[in-house]
GROMACS .gro file of C-alpha atoms in nm:
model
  264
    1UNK     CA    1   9.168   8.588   9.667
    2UNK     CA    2   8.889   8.507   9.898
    3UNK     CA    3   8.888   8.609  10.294
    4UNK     CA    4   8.660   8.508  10.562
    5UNK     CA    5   8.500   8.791  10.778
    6UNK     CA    6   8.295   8.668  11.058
    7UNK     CA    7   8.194   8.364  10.941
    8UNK     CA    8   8.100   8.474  10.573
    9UNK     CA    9   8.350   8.362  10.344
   10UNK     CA   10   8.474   8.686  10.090
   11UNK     CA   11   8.543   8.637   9.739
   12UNK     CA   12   8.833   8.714   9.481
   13UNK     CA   13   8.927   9.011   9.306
   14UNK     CA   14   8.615   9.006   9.065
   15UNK     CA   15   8.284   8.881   9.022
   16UNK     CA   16   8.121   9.139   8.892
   17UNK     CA   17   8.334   9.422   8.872
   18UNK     CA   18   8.326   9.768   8.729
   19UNK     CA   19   8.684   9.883   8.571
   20UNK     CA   20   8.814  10.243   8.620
   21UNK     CA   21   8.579  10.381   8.399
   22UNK     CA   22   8.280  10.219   8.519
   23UNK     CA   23   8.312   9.972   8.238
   24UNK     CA   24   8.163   9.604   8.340
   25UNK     CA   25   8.473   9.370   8.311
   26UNK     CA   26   8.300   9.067   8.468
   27UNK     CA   27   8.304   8.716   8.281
   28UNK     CA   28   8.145   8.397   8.320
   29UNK     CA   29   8.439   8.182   8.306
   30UNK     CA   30   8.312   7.825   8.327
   31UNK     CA   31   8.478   7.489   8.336
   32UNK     CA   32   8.644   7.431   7.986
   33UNK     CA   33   8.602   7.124   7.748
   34UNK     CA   34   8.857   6.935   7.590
   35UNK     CA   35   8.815   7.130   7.284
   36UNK     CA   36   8.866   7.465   7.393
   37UNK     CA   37   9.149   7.432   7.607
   38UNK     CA   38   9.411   7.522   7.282
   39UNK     CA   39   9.233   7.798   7.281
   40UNK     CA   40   9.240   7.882   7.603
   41UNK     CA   41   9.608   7.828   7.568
   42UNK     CA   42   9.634   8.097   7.316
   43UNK     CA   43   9.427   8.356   7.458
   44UNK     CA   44   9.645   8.275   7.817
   45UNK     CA   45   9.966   8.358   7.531
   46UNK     CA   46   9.811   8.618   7.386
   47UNK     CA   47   9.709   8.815   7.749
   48UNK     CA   48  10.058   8.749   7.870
   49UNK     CA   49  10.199   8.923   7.534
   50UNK     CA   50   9.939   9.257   7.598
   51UNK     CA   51  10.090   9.286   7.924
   52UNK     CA   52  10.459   9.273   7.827
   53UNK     CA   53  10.350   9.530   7.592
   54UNK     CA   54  10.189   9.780   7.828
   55UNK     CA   55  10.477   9.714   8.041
   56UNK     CA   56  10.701   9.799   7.771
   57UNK     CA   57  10.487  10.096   7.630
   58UNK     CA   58  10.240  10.172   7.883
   59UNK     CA   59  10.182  10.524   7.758
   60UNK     CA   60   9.967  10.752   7.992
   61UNK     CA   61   9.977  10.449   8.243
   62UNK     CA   62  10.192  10.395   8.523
   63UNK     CA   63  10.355   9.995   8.431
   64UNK     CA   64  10.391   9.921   8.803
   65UNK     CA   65  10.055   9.993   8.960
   66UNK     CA   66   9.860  10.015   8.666
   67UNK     CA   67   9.709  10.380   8.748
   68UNK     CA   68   9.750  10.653   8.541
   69UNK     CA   69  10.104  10.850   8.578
   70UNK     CA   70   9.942  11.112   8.745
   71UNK     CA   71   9.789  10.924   9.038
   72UNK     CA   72  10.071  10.694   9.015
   73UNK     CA   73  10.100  10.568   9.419
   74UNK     CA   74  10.441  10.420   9.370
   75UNK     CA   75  10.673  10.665   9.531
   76UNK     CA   76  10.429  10.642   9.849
   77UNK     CA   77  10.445  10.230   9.832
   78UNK     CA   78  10.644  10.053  10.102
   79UNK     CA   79  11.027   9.870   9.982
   80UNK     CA   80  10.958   9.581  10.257
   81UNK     CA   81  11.145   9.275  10.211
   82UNK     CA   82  10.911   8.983  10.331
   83UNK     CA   83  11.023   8.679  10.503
   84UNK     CA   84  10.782   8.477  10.338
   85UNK     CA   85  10.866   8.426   9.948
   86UNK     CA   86  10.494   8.518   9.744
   87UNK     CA   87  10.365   8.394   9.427
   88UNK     CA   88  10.085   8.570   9.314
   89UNK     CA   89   9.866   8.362   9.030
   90UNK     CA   90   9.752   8.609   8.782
   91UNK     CA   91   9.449   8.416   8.578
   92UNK     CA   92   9.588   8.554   8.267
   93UNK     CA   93   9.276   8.782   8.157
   94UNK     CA   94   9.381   9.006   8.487
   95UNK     CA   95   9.686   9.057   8.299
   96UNK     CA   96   9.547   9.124   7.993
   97UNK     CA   97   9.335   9.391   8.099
   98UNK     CA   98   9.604   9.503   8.321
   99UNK     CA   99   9.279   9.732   8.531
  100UNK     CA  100   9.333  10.042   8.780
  101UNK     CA  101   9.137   9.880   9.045
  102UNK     CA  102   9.287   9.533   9.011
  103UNK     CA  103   9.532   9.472   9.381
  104UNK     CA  104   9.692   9.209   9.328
  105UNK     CA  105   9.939   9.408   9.148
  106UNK     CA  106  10.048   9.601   9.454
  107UNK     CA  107  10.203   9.274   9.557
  108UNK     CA  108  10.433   9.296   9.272
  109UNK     CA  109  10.557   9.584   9.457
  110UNK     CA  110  10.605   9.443   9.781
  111UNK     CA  111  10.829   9.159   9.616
  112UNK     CA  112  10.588   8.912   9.487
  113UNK     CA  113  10.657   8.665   9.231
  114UNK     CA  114  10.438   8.672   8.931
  115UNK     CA  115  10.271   8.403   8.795
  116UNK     CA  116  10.039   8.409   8.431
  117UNK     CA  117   9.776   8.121   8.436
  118UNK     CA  118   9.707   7.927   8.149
  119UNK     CA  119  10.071   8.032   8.020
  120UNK     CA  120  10.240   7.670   8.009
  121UNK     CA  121  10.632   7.781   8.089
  122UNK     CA  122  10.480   7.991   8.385
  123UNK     CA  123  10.274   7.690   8.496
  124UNK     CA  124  10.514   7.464   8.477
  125UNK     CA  125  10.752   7.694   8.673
  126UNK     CA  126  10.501   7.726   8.908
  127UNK     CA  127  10.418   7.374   8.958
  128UNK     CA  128  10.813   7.278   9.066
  129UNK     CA  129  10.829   7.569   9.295
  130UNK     CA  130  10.556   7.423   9.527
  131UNK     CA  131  10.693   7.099   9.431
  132UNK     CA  132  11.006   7.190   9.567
  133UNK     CA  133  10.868   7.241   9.947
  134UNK     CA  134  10.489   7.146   9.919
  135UNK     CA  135  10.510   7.121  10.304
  136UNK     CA  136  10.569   7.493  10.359
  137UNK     CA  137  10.346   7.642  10.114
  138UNK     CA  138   9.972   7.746  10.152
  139UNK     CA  139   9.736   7.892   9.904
  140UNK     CA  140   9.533   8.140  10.005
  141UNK     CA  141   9.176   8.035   9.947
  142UNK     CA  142   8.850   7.907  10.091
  143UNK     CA  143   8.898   7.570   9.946
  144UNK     CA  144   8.771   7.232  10.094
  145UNK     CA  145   8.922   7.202  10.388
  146UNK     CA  146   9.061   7.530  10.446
  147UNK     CA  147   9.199   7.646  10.762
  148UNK     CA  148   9.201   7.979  10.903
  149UNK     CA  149   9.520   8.169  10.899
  150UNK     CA  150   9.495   8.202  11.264
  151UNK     CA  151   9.480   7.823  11.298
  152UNK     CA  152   9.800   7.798  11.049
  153UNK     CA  153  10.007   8.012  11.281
  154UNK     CA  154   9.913   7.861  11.665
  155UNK     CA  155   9.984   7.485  11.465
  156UNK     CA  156  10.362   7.667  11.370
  157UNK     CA  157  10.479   7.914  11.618
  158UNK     CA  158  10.635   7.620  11.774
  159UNK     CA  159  10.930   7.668  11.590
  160UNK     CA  160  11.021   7.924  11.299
  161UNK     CA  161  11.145   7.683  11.078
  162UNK     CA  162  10.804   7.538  11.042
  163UNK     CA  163  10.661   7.845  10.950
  164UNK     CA  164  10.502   7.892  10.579
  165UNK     CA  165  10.784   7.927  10.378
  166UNK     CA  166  10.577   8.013  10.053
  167UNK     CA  167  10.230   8.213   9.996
  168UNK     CA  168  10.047   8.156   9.685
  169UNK     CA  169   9.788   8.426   9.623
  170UNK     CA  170   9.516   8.331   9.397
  171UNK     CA  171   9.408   8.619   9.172
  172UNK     CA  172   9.068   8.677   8.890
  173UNK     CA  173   8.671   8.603   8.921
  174UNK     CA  174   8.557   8.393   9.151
  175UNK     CA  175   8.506   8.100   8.913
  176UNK     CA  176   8.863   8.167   8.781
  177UNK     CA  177   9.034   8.171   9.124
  178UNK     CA  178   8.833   7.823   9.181
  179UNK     CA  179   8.916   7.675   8.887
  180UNK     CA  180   9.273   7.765   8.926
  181UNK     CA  181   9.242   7.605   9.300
  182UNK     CA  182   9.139   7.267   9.196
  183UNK     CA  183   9.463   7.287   8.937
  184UNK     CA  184   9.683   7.305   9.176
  185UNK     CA  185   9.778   6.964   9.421
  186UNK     CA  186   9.511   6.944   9.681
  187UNK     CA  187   9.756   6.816   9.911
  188UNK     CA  188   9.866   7.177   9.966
  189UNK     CA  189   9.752   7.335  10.220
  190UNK     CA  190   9.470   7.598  10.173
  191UNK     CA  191   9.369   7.893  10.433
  192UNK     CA  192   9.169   8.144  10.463
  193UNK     CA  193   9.156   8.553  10.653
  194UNK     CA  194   8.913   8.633  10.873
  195UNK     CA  195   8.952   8.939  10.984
  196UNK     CA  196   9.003   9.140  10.653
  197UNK     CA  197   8.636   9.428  10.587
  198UNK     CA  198   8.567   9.649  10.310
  199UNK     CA  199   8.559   9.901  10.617
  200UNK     CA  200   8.895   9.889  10.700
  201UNK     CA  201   9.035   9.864  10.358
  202UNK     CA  202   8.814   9.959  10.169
  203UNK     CA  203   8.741   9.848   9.769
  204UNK     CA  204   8.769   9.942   9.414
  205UNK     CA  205   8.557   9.677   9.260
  206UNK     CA  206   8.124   9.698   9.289
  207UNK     CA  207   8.019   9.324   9.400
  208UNK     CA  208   7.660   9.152   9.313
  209UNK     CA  209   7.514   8.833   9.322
  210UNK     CA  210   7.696   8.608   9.198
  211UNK     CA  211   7.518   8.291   8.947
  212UNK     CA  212   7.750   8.082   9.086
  213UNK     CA  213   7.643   7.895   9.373
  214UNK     CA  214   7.987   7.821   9.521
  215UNK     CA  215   8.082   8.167   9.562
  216UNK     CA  216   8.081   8.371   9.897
  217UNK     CA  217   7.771   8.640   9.909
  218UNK     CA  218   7.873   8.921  10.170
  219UNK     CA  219   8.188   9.096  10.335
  220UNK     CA  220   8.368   9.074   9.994
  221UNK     CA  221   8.773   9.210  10.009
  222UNK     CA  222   9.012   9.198   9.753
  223UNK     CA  223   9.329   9.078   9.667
  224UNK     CA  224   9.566   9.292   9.860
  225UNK     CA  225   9.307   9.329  10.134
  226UNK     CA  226   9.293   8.983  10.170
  227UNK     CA  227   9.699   8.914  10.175
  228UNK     CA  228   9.774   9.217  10.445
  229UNK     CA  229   9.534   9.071  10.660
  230UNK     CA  230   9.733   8.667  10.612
  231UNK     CA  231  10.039   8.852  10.732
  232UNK     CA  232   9.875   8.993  11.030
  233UNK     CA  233   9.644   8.670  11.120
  234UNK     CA  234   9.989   8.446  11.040
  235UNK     CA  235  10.194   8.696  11.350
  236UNK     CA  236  10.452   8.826  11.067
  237UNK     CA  237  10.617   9.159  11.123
  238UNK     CA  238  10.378   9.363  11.256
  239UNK     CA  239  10.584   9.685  11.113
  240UNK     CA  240  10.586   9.496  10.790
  241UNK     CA  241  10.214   9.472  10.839
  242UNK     CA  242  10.145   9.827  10.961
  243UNK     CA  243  10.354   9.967  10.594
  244UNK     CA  244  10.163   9.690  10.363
  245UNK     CA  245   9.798   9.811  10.512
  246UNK     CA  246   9.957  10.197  10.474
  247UNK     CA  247  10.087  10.144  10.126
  248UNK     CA  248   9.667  10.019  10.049
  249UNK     CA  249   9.513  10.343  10.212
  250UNK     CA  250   9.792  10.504   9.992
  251UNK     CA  251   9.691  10.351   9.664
  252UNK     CA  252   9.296  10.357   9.784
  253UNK     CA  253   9.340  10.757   9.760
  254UNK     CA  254   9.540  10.769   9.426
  255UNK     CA  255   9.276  10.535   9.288
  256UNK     CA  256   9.005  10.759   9.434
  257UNK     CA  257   9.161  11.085   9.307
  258UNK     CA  258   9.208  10.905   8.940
  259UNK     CA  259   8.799  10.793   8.999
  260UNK     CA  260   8.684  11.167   9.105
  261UNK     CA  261   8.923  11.325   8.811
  262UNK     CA  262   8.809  11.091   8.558
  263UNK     CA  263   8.384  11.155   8.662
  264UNK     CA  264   8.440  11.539   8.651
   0.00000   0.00000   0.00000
């Protein structure tokens, strides 16, 4: 998902990221041709079936937030019941590598829908939901003609049945997340964050230059950094805000103790 801080537009989950190991899971995902979108297809099949596995099996791995039992920050998570219904579109190789220091899993936990890109019955499930109510749904990304979430909320707080009804939370590489944008209607609106830092919440991914000219440079957040700071910038709950930015610090220090136990 990609936030604005300041003026400088911040990026999704991964551009070039380092897994929980240190491991370089980055990929340059570029626009497909014709002929490899079957196999796109399959490999979108074939993530979804490695995550139904770990989440049936997940061994030494919590199947919820993805960390290892031990540093499992579950129990510590908020049970919040949003007003706002969430989607949250997994480009399916998140899925597949089902990674410690992906976030957009934690959203799962707070109630979010999940969605597997590339996966045709999930598409097409997600395509009639915005269909559905196309006028009270928003993606959140710095599309073409994105507006700022605090621009979304002053044009609704007229009346709270015009308030965003549906959130869809973009979630993979940069060039993944955009590609995945520019499937979805354009009519829909698109919006941004800016108030979200890698200060305040800080991050579990390493960012560098991207080779991708489109994509933001500096004050990169992530996922769930991103989507705590839409619920503040939209005026939801702000107890509902205060638990979802607690429940991050609390899964920032399981992370951090899994990190420090796994270097030592």
């Amino acid at each position: 998902v990609a936030a604005a801080s300041g003026g400088r537009m911040t990026e999704p989950a991964v551009v070039e990221a380092l897994g929980e190991d240190g491991e370089d899971v980055s990929q340059d995902v570029g626009t497909p041709s014709r002929a490899s979108k079957l196999d796109e297809s399959r490999r979108a099949e074939a993530s979804l079936a490695n995550y139904e596995s770990f989440v049936a099996s997940p061994g030494i791995k919590c199947p919820r937030c993805w960390l290892m039992t031990r540093h499992c920050c579950c129990a510590g998570f908020p049970q919040l019941d949003l007003r706002p219904r969430v989607v949250v579109l997994f480009h399916h190789r998140e899925l597949g590598r089902h990674l410690a220091s992906n976030t957009a899993k934690l959203l799962l936990l707070l109630g979010a829908e999940l969605v597997a890109w590339g996966v045709e019955a999930h598409e097409q499930r997600f395509l009639r939901l915005i269909e559905e109510d196309p006028g009270g749904t928003a993606i959140l990304f710095p599309g073409p003609g994105a507006v700022t979430a605090a621009e979304l909320a002053a044009g609704t707080t007229a009346g709270a049945a015009e308030k965003l009804r549906l959130i869809v939370v973009l979630d993979g590489g940069w060039r993944e997340c955009k590609h995945m944008n520019e499937w979805i209607d354009p009519q829909i609106r698109r919006c941004v964050v800016t108030t979200a830092t890698r200060e305040e919440y800080g991050g579990t991914r390493k960012y560098g230059p991207s080779s991708d000219a489109g994509a933001p440079v500096a004050g990169r957040v992530q996922t769930a950094a991103a989507f705590a700071a839409l619920l503040e910038e939209l005026g939801e709950d702000a107890a509902h805000v205060a638990a979802v930015k607690a429940g991050i610090r609390h899964y920032m220090e399981c992370y951090e103790a899994q990190i420090c136990r796994s270097k030592t």
